[in-house]
Coordinates of C-alpha atoms in Angstrom, one line a residue:
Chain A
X1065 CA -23.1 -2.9 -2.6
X1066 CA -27.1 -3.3 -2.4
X1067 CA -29.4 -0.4 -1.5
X1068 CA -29.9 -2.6 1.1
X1069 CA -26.7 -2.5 2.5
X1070 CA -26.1 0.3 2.4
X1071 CA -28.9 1.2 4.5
X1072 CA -27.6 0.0 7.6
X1073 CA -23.8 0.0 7.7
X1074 CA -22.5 -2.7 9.4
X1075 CA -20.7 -0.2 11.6
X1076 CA -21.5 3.5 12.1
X1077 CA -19.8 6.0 14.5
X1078 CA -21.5 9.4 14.7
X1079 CA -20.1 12.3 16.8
X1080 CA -17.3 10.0 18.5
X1081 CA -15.1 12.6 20.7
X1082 CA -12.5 10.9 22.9
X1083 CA -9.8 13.5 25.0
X1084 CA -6.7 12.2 26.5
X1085 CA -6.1 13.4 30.2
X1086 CA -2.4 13.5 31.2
X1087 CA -1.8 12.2 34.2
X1088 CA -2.1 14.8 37.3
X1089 CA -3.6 17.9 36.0
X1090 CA -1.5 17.6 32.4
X1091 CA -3.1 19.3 29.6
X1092 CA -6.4 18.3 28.3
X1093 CA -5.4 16.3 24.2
X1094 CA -8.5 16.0 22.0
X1095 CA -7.8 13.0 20.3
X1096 CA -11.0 12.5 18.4
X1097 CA -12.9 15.4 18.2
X1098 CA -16.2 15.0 16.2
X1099 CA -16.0 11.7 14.0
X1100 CA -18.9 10.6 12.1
X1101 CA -17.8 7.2 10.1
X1102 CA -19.8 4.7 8.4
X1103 CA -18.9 1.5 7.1
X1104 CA -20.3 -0.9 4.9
X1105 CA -20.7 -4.3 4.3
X1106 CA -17.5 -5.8 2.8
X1107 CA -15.9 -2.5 2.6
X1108 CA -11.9 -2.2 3.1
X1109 CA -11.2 1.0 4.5
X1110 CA -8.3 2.7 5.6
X1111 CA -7.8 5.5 8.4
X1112 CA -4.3 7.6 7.5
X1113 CA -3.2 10.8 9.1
X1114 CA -0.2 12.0 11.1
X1115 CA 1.4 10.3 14.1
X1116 CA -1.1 12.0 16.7
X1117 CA -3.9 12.7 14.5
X1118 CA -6.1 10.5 17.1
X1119 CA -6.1 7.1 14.4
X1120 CA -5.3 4.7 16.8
X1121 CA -7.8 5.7 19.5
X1122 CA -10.0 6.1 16.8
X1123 CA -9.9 2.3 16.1
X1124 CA -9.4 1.7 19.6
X1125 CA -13.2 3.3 19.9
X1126 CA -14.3 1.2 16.9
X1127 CA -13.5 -1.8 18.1
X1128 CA -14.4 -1.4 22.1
X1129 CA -10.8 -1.2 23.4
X1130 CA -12.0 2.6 24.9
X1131 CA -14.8 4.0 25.9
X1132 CA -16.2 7.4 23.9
X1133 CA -16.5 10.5 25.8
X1134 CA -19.6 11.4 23.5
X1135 CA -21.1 10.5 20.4
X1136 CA -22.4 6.5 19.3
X1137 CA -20.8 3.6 17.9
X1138 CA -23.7 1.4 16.3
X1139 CA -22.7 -2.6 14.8
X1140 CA -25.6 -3.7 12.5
X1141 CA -28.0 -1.1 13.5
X1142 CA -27.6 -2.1 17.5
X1143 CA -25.6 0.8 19.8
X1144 CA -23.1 -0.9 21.1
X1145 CA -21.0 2.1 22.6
X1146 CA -22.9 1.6 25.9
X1147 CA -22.4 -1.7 26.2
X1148 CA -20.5 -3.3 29.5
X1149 CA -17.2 -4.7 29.3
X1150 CA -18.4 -8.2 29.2
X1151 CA -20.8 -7.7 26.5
X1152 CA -17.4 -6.1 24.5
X1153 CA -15.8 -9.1 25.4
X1154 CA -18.2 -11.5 23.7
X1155 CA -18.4 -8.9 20.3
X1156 CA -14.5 -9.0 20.2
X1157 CA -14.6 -12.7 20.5
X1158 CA -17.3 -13.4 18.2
X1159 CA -17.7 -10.7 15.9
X1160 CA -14.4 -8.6 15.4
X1161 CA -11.3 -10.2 15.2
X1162 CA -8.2 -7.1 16.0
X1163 CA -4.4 -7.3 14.9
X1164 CA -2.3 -5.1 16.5
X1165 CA 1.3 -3.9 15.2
X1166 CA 2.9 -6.1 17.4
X1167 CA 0.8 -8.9 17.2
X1168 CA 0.4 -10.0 20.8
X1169 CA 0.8 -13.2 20.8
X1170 CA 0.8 -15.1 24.1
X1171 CA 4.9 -15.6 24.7
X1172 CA 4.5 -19.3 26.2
X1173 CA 1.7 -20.5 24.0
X1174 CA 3.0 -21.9 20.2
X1175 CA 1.7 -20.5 17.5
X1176 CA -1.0 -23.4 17.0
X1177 CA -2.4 -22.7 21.0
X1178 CA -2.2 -18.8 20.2
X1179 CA -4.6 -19.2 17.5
X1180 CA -6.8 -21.7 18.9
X1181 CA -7.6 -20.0 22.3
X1182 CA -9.7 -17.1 20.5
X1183 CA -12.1 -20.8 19.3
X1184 CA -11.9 -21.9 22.6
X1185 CA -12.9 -19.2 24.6
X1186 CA -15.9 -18.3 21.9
X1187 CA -17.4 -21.8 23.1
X1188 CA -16.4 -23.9 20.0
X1189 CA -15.7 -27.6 20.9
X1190 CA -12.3 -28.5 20.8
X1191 CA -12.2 -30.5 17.5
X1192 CA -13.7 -27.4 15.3
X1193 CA -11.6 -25.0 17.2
X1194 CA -8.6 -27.3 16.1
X1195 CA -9.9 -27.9 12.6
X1196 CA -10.2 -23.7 12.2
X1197 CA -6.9 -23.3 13.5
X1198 CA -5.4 -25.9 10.6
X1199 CA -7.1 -24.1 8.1
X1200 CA -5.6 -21.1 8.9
X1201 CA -2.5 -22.1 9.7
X1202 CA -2.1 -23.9 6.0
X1203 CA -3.6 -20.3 4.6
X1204 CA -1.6 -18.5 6.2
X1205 CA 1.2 -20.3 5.3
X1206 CA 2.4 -21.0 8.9
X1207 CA 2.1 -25.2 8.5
X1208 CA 5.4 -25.6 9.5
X1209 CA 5.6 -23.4 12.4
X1210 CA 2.8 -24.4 14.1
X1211 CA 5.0 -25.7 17.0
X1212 CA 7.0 -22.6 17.2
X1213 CA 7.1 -20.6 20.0
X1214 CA 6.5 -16.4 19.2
X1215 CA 9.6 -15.4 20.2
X1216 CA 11.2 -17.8 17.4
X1217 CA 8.8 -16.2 14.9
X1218 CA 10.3 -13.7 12.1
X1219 CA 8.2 -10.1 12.2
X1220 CA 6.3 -11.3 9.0
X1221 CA 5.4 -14.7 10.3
X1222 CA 4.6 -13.2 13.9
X1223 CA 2.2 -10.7 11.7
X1224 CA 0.7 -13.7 10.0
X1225 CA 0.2 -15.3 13.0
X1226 CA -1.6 -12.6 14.4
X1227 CA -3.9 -12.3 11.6
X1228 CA -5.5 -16.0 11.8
X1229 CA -5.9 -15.4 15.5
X1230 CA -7.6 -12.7 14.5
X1231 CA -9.9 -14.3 11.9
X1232 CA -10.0 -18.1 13.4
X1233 CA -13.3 -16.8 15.2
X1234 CA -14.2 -15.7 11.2
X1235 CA -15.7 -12.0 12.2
X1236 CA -17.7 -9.5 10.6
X1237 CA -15.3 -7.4 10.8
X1238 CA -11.5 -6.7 11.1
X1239 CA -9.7 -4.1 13.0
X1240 CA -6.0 -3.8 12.4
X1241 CA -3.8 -0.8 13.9
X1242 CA -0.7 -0.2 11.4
X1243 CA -0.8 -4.1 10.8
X1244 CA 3.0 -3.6 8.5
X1245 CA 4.1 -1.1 10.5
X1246 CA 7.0 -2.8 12.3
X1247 CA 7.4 -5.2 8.4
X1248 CA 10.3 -4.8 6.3
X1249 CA 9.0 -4.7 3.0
X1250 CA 8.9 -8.7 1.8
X1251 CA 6.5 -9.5 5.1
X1252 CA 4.9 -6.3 4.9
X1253 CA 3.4 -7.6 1.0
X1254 CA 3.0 -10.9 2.6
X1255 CA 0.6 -9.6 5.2
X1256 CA -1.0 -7.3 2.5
X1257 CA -2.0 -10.2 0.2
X1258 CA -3.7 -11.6 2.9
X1259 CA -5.4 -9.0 3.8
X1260 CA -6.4 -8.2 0.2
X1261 CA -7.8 -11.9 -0.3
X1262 CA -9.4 -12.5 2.8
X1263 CA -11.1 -8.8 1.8
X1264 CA -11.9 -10.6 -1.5
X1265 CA -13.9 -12.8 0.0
X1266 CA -16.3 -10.6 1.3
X1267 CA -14.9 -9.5 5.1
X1268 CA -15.1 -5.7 6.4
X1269 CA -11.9 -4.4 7.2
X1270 CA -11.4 -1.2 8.9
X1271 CA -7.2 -0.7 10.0
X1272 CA -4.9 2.4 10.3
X1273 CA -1.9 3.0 8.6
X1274 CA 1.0 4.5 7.4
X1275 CA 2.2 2.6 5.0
X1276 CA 1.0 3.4 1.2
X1277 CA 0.9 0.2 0.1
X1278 CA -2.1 -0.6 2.3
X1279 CA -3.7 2.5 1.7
X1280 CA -3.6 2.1 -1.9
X1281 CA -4.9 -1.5 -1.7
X1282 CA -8.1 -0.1 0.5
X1283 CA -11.2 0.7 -1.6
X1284 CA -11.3 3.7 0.8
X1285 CA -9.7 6.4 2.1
X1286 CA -10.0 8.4 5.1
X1287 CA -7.9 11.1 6.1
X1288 CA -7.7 12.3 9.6
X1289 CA -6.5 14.7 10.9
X1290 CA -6.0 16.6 14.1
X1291 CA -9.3 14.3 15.5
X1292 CA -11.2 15.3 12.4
X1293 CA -11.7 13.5 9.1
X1294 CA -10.7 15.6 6.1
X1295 CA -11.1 13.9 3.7
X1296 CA -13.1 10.4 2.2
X1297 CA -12.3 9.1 -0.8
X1298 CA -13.0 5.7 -3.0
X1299 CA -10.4 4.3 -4.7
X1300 CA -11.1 2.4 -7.6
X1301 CA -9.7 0.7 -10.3
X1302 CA -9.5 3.2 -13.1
X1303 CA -5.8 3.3 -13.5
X1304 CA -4.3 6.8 -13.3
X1305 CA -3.5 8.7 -17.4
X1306 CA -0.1 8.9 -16.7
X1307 CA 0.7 8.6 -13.0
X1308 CA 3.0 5.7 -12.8
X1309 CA 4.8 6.5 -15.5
X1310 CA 5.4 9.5 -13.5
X1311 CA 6.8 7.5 -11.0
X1312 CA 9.1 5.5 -12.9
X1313 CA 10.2 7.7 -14.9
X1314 CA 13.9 6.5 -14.9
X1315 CA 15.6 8.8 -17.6
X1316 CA 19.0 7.6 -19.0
Chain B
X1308 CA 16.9 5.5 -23.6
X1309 CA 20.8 6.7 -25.4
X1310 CA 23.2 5.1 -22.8
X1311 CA 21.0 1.8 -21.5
X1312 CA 21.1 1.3 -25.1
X1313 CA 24.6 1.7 -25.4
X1314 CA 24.9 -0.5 -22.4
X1315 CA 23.0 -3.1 -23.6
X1316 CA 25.5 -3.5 -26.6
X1317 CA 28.7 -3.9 -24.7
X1318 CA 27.2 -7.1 -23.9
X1319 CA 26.7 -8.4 -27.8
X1320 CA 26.0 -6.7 -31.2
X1321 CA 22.7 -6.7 -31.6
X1322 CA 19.3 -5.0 -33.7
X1323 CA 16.8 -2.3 -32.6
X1324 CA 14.2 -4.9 -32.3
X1325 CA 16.0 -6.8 -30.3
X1326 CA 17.1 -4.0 -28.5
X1327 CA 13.7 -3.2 -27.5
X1328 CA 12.9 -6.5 -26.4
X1329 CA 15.6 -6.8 -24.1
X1330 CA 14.4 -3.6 -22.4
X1331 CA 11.5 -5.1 -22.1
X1332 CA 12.3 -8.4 -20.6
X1333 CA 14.8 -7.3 -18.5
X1334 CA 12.9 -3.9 -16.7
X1335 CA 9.0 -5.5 -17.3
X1336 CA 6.1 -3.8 -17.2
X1337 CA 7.0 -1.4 -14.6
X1338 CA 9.4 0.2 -16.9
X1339 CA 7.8 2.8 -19.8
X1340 CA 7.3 0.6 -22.9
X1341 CA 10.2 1.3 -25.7
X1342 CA 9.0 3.1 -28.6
X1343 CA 10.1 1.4 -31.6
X1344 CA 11.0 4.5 -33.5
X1345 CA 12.7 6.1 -30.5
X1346 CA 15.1 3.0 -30.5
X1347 CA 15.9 3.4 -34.1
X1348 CA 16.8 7.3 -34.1
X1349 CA 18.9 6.6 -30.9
X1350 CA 20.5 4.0 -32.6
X1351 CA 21.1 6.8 -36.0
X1352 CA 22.2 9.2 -33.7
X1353 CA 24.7 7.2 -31.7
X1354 CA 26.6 5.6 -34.9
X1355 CA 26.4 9.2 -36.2
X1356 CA 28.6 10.1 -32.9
X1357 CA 30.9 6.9 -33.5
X1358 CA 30.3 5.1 -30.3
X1359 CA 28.4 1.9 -32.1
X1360 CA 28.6 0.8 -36.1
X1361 CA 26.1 -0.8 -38.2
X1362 CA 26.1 -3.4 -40.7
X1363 CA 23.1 -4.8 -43.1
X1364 CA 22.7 -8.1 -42.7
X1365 CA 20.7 -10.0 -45.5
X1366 CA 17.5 -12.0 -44.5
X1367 CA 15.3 -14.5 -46.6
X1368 CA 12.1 -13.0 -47.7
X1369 CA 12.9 -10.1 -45.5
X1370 CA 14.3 -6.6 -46.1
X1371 CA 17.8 -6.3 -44.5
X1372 CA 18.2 -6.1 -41.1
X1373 CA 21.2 -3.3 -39.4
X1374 CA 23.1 -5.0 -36.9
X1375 CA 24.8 -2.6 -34.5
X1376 CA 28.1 -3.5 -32.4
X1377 CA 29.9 -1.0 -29.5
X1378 CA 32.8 0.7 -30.4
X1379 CA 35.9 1.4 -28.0
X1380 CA 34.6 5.3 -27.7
X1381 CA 31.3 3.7 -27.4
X1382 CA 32.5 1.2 -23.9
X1383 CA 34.6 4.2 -22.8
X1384 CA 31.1 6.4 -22.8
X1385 CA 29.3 3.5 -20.9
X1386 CA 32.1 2.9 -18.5
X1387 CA 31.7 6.5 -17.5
X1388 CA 28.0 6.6 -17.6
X1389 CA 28.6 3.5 -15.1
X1390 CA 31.2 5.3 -12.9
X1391 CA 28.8 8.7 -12.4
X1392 CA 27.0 8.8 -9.4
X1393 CA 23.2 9.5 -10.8
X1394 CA 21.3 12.3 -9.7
X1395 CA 18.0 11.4 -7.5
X1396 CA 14.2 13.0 -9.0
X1397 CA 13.7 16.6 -7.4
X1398 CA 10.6 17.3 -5.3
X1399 CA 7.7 17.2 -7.6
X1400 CA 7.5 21.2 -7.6
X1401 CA 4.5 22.0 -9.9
X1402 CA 1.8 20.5 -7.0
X1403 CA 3.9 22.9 -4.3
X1404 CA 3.9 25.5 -6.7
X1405 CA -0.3 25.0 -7.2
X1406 CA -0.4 24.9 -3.3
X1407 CA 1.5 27.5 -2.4
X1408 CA -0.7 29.8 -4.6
X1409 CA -4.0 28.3 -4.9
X1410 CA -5.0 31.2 -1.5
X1411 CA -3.8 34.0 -3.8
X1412 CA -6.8 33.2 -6.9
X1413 CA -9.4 32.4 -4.5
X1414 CA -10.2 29.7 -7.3
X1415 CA -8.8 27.2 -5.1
X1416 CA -8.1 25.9 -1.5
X1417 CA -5.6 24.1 -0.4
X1418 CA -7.5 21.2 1.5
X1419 CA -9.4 20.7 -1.7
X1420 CA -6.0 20.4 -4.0
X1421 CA -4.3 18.1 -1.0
X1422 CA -7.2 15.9 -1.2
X1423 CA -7.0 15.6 -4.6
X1424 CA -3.3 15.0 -4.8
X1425 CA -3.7 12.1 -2.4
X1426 CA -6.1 10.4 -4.1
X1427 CA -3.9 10.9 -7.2
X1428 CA -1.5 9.3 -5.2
X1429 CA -3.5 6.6 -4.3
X1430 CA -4.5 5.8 -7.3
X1431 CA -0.9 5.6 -8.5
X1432 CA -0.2 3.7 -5.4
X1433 CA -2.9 0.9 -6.6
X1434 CA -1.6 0.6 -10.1
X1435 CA 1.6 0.0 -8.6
X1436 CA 0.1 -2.9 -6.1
X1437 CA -1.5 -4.2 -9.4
X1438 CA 1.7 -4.4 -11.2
X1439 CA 3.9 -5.9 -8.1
X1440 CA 1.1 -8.9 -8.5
X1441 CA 1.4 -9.3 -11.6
X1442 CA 5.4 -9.3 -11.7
X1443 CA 5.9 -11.3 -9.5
X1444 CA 9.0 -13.5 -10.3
X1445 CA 10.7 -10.6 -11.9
X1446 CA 13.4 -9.3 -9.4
X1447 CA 14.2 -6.5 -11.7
X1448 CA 10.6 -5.8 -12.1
X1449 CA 9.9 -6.2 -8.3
X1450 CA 12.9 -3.9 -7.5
X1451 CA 11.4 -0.9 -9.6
X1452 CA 8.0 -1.2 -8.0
X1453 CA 9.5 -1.0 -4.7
X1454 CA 11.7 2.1 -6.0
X1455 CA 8.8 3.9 -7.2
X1456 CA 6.4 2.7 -3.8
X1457 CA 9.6 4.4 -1.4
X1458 CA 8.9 7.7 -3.7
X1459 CA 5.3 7.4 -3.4
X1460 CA 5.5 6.7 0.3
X1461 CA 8.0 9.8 0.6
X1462 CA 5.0 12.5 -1.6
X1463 CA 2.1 10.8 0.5
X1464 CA 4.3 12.0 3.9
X1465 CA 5.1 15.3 2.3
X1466 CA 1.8 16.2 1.7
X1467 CA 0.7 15.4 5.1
X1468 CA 3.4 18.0 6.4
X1469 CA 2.0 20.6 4.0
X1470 CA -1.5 19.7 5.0
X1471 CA -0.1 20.1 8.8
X1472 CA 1.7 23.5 8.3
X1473 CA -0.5 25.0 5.6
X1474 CA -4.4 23.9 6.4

């Protein structure tokens, strides 16, 4: 990362507080109580923490899903948090790409039309929005169920599937909320290598999860908990002295 | 590293070297490298106890190399090995041990050793990534990493539990 970079994240939250009201006069829940997050160009970071420790409407904030109750969501040095819906609408189309943990695809659309309307609806012509979606498709390893309706989709594929809808507008930046959490664990590596490469070659990633595996492939860290982050940590390359040999150690 | 040996020659007689090689092919590089050395005592000690025998076998140019071949005792001790249920790994206790103290010195906190036991984790859980890569086409191999991911993914929850009740 350049000094340069580095200077102006390509996405910095300061202060963000979002509280849940339960519906008629239910207690007040402080979701996310105070989060300051910056995140550079090209990073890949990960937001663990609990079930309820405010991660998903932490990303939901990030990405313009929900509004913040205070605090300031800046993308390339531009406040976006008081933006209008439609101006969201055009960022999410252009600029972020989001995968959910169900993947959302459009039940009567195939796979092909599900990840050709993001193109379409950005204003690409037809031909380039078809020549994306091929691309992807063959990356993605998904050739041969372009036709395919979701529902006929196994959990990894529909994952996959989800992911180049995702990207087919290429964003900035991707959002992905527990992205292998409903994977067994063959699709859930599938979906990891593709996240890994297409982090490889040079997009910003920003997801929650659960699962180790994608935490441990992040180059960062961030704990939350209870609406607060507790923690920030790199993870680099420097192989632990002894730690997987702690793991596997298999006696006998 | 005494009974997967043993194991290893109720399929055919067979030399340390080889011995260590077959470890090595069969488990990859998930499993600990075989120490040379550690293979040959085992081997002493488990001809010492009767359950394999060794013979010198002449080679060209070569000093002579000690073939080793099971003995009945020695498939009755693997069959039994085979027929045990196996214990599973015990809570890493030292870390709880730290944690549950660290207040009591006032040389530590406890946020400060959770975050550094999750990175530690982290790290691990790289390494591991790393290695699943790099294996791949090696179902054995593949099935260890996957073991060991389950165990990390169960001290990675823990902590978060200790981080709930105790922070």
């Amino acid at each position: 990362m350049t000094d340069q970079d580095t200077a102006v994240p390509v996405l910095r939250a300061t202060g963000l507080v979002k509280t849940h009201r339960a519906a008629r006069g239910g207690a007040e829940v402080r979701a996310v109580r105070g989060v300051d997050l910056g995140v550079g160009r090209g990073d890949f970071v990960a937001v663990t923490g609990p079930s309820g420790a405010g991660k998903s409407t932490l990303l939901h904030l990030l990405a313009g899903l929900r509004r913040p109750d205070a605090g300031e969501i800046h993308l390339d040095g531009r406040r976006v948090d008081t933006l209008r819906e439609a101006d969201w609408a055009v960022l999410r189309r252009r600029r972020i790409g989001i995968v959910f943990q169900t993947g959302n695809l459009v039940s009567d659309l195939t796979v092909a039309d599900n990840i050709e309307l993001p193109a379409l609806l950005a204003g690409h012509s037809a031909r380039a929005a078809r020549e994306r979606r091929e691309e992807l498709l063959t990356d993605l390893g998904l050739a041969d169920r372009a036709d395919a309706a979701p529902a006929a989709l196994s959990g990894g594929e529909r994952q996959r599937a989800a992911l180049a809808r995702a990207l087919v507008n290429d964003p900035d930046l991707l959002f992905a909320d527990e992205p292998t959490g409903s994977l067994d664990s063959r699709s859930a590596r599938e979906v990891l290598a593709l996240l890994t490469r297409h982090h490889a070659k040079g997009r910003t990633i920003v997801l929650v999860t659960h699962d180790a595996r994608v935490a441990g492939s992040a180059d960062r860290v961030v704990s939350l908990f209870d609406g607060l982050i507790t923690d920030d940590a790199r993870v680099d390359d420097t192989p632990p002295a002894r730690g997987i040999r702690d793991v596997l150690d298999l006696g006998g | 590293m005494r009974l997967p040996l043993l194991a290893l020659l109720a399929k055919e007689p067979a030399h340390g070297y080889e011995l260590k090689q077959a470890l090595e092919q069969t488990f990859g590089a998930a499993y600990p490298r075989a120490n040379i050395g550690q293979v040959y005592v085992t081997l002493g000690r488990l001809e010492k106890a009767g359950l394999i025998e060794g013979r010198d076998v002449a080679q060209d140019g070569k000093p002579d190399k000690r073939v080793y071949a099971i003995t009945d005792t020695g498939r009755q001790e693997v069959a039994k090995w085979l027929s045990e249920p196996s214990e599973g790994p015990r809570v890493r206790d030292e870390f709880f041990l730290k944690l549950v103290l660290a207040p009591e010195t006032q040389l530590a906190d406890r946020l400060t050793l959770i975050n550094n036991q999750r990175r530690h984790y982290l790290n691990v859980m790289r390494g591991l990534n790393r290695m699943a890569a790099e294996e791949r086409g090696n179902q054995v191999s593949q099935l260890l990493i996957e073991g060991a991911v389950l165990h990390l993914q169960a001290d990675l929850d823990w902590l978060e539990r200790c981080q709930e009740e105790l922070t």
